[in-house]
Short mmCIF file of C-alpha atoms in Angstrom, two decimals:
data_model
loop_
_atom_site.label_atom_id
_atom_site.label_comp_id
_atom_site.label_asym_id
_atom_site.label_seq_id
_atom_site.Cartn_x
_atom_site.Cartn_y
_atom_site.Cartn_z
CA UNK Q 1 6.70 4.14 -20.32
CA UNK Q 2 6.14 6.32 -17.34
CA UNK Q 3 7.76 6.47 -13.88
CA UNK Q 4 5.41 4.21 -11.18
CA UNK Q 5 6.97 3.55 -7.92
CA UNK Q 6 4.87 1.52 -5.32
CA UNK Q 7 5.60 -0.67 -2.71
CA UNK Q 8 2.85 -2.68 -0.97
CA UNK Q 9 3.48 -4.25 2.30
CA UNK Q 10 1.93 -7.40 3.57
CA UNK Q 11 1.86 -10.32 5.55
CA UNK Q 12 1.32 -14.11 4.76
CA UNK Q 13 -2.53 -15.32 4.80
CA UNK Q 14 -3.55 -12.08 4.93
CA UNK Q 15 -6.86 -11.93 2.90
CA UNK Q 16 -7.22 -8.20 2.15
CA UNK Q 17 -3.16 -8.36 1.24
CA UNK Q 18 -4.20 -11.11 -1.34
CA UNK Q 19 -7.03 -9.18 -2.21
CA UNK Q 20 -5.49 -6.06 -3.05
CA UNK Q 21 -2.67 -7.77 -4.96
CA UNK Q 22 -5.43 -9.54 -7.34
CA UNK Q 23 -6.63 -6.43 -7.92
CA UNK Q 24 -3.48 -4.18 -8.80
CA UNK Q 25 -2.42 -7.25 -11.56
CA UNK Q 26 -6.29 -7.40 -12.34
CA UNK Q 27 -5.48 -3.14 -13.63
CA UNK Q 28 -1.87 -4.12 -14.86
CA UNK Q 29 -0.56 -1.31 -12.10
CA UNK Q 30 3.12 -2.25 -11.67
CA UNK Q 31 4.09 -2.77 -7.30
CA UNK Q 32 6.38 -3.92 -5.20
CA UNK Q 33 5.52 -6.71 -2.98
CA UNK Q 34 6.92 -6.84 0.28
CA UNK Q 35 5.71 -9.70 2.61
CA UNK Q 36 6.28 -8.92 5.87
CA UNK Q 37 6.05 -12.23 7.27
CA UNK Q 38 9.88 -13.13 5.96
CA UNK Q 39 11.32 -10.16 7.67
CA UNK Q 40 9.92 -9.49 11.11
CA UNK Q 41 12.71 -6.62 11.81
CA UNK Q 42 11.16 -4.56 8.59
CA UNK Q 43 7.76 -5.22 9.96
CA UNK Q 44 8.33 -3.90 13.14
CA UNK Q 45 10.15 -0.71 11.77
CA UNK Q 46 7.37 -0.12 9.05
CA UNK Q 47 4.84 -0.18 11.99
CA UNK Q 48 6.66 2.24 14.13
CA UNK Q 49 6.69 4.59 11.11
CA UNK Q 50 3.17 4.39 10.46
CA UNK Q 51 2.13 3.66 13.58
CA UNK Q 52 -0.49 0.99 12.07
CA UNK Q 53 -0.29 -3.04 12.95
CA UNK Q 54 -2.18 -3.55 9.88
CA UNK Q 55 -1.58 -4.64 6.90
CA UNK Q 56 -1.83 -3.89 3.71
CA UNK Q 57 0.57 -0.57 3.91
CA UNK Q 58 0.99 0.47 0.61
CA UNK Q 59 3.66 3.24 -0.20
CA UNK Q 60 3.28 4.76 -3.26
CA UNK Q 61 6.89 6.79 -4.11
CA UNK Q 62 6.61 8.32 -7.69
CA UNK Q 63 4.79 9.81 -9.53
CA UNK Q 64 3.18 11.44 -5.72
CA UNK Q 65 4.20 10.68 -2.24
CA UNK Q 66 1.37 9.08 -0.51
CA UNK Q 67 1.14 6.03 2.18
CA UNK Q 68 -2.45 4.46 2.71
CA UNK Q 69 -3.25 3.23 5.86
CA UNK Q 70 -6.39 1.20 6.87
CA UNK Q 71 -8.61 2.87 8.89
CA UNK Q 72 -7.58 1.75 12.11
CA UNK Q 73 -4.40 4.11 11.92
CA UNK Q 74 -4.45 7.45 13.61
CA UNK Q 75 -1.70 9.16 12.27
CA UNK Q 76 -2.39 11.97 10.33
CA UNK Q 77 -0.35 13.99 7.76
CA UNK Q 78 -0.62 15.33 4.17
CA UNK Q 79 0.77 12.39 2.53
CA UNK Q 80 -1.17 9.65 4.39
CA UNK Q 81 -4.40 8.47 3.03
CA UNK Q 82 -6.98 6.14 5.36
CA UNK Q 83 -8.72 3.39 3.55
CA UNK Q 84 -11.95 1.57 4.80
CA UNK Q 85 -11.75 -1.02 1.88
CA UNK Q 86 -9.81 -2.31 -0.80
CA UNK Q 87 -12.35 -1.55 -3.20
CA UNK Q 88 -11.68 1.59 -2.30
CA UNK Q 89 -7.72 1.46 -1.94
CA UNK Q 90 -7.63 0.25 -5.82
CA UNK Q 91 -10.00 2.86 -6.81
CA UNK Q 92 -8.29 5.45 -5.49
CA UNK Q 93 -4.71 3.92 -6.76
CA UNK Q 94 -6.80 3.52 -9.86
CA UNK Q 95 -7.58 7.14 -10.62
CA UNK Q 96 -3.75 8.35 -9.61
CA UNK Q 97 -2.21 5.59 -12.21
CA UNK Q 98 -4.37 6.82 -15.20
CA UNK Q 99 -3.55 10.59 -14.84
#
C-alpha cells in the first residue's frame, strides 16, 4: 500500500465539510478528519496560517505538499491550491491519488 497523508479540516454543520467527506469515502481516499468545532485554539491557529475563515482546509502532506483553500483566500504560494467547488476539490484530489 502506498504512502497518503491528508488532513481535512472542518467545522460542525458545515455542508460543503460534509460534502467533501462523502465524497473522499465515496473514492475510498484515506484522510484525516479534523473538526474544528472541538478545538477552537487549532482553529484559530490554522486560520492565521492560511489566512482563510473557511472551511474545508484540506492539507494534503505525502505523497506532494499542497493546502487547498476555497476561493475566498488570498494567499498565494506554490503549494496552495484555490478551489471554487468541491466537485472540483475531489477531482483534483482525485487525479493526485491515482498517479
Amino acid at each position: 500500500m502506498r504512502k497518503w497523508e491528508m488532513i481535512v479540516y472542518g467545522i460542525e454543520n458545515c455542508g460543503y465539510c460534509t460534502e467533501l467527506k462523502e465524497g473522499l469515502k465515496k473514492m475510498n481516499i484515506p484522510f484525516i478528519y479534523i473538526n474544528i468545532s472541538n478545538n477552537e485554539e487549532l482553529g484559530d491557529k490554522i486560520e492565521e496560517i492560511y489566512k482563510c475563515p473557511v472551511y474545508p482546509i484540506i492539507s494534503l502532506k505525502y505523497p506532494q505538499q499542497i493546502t487547498w483553500l476555497s476561493g475566498t483566500s488570498l494567499l498565494h504560494s506554490p503549494s496552495i491550491r484555490i478551489f471554487d467547488t468541491i466537485k472540483e476539490l475531489l477531482t483534483n484530489i482525485k487525479n493526485i491519488y491515482d498517479n
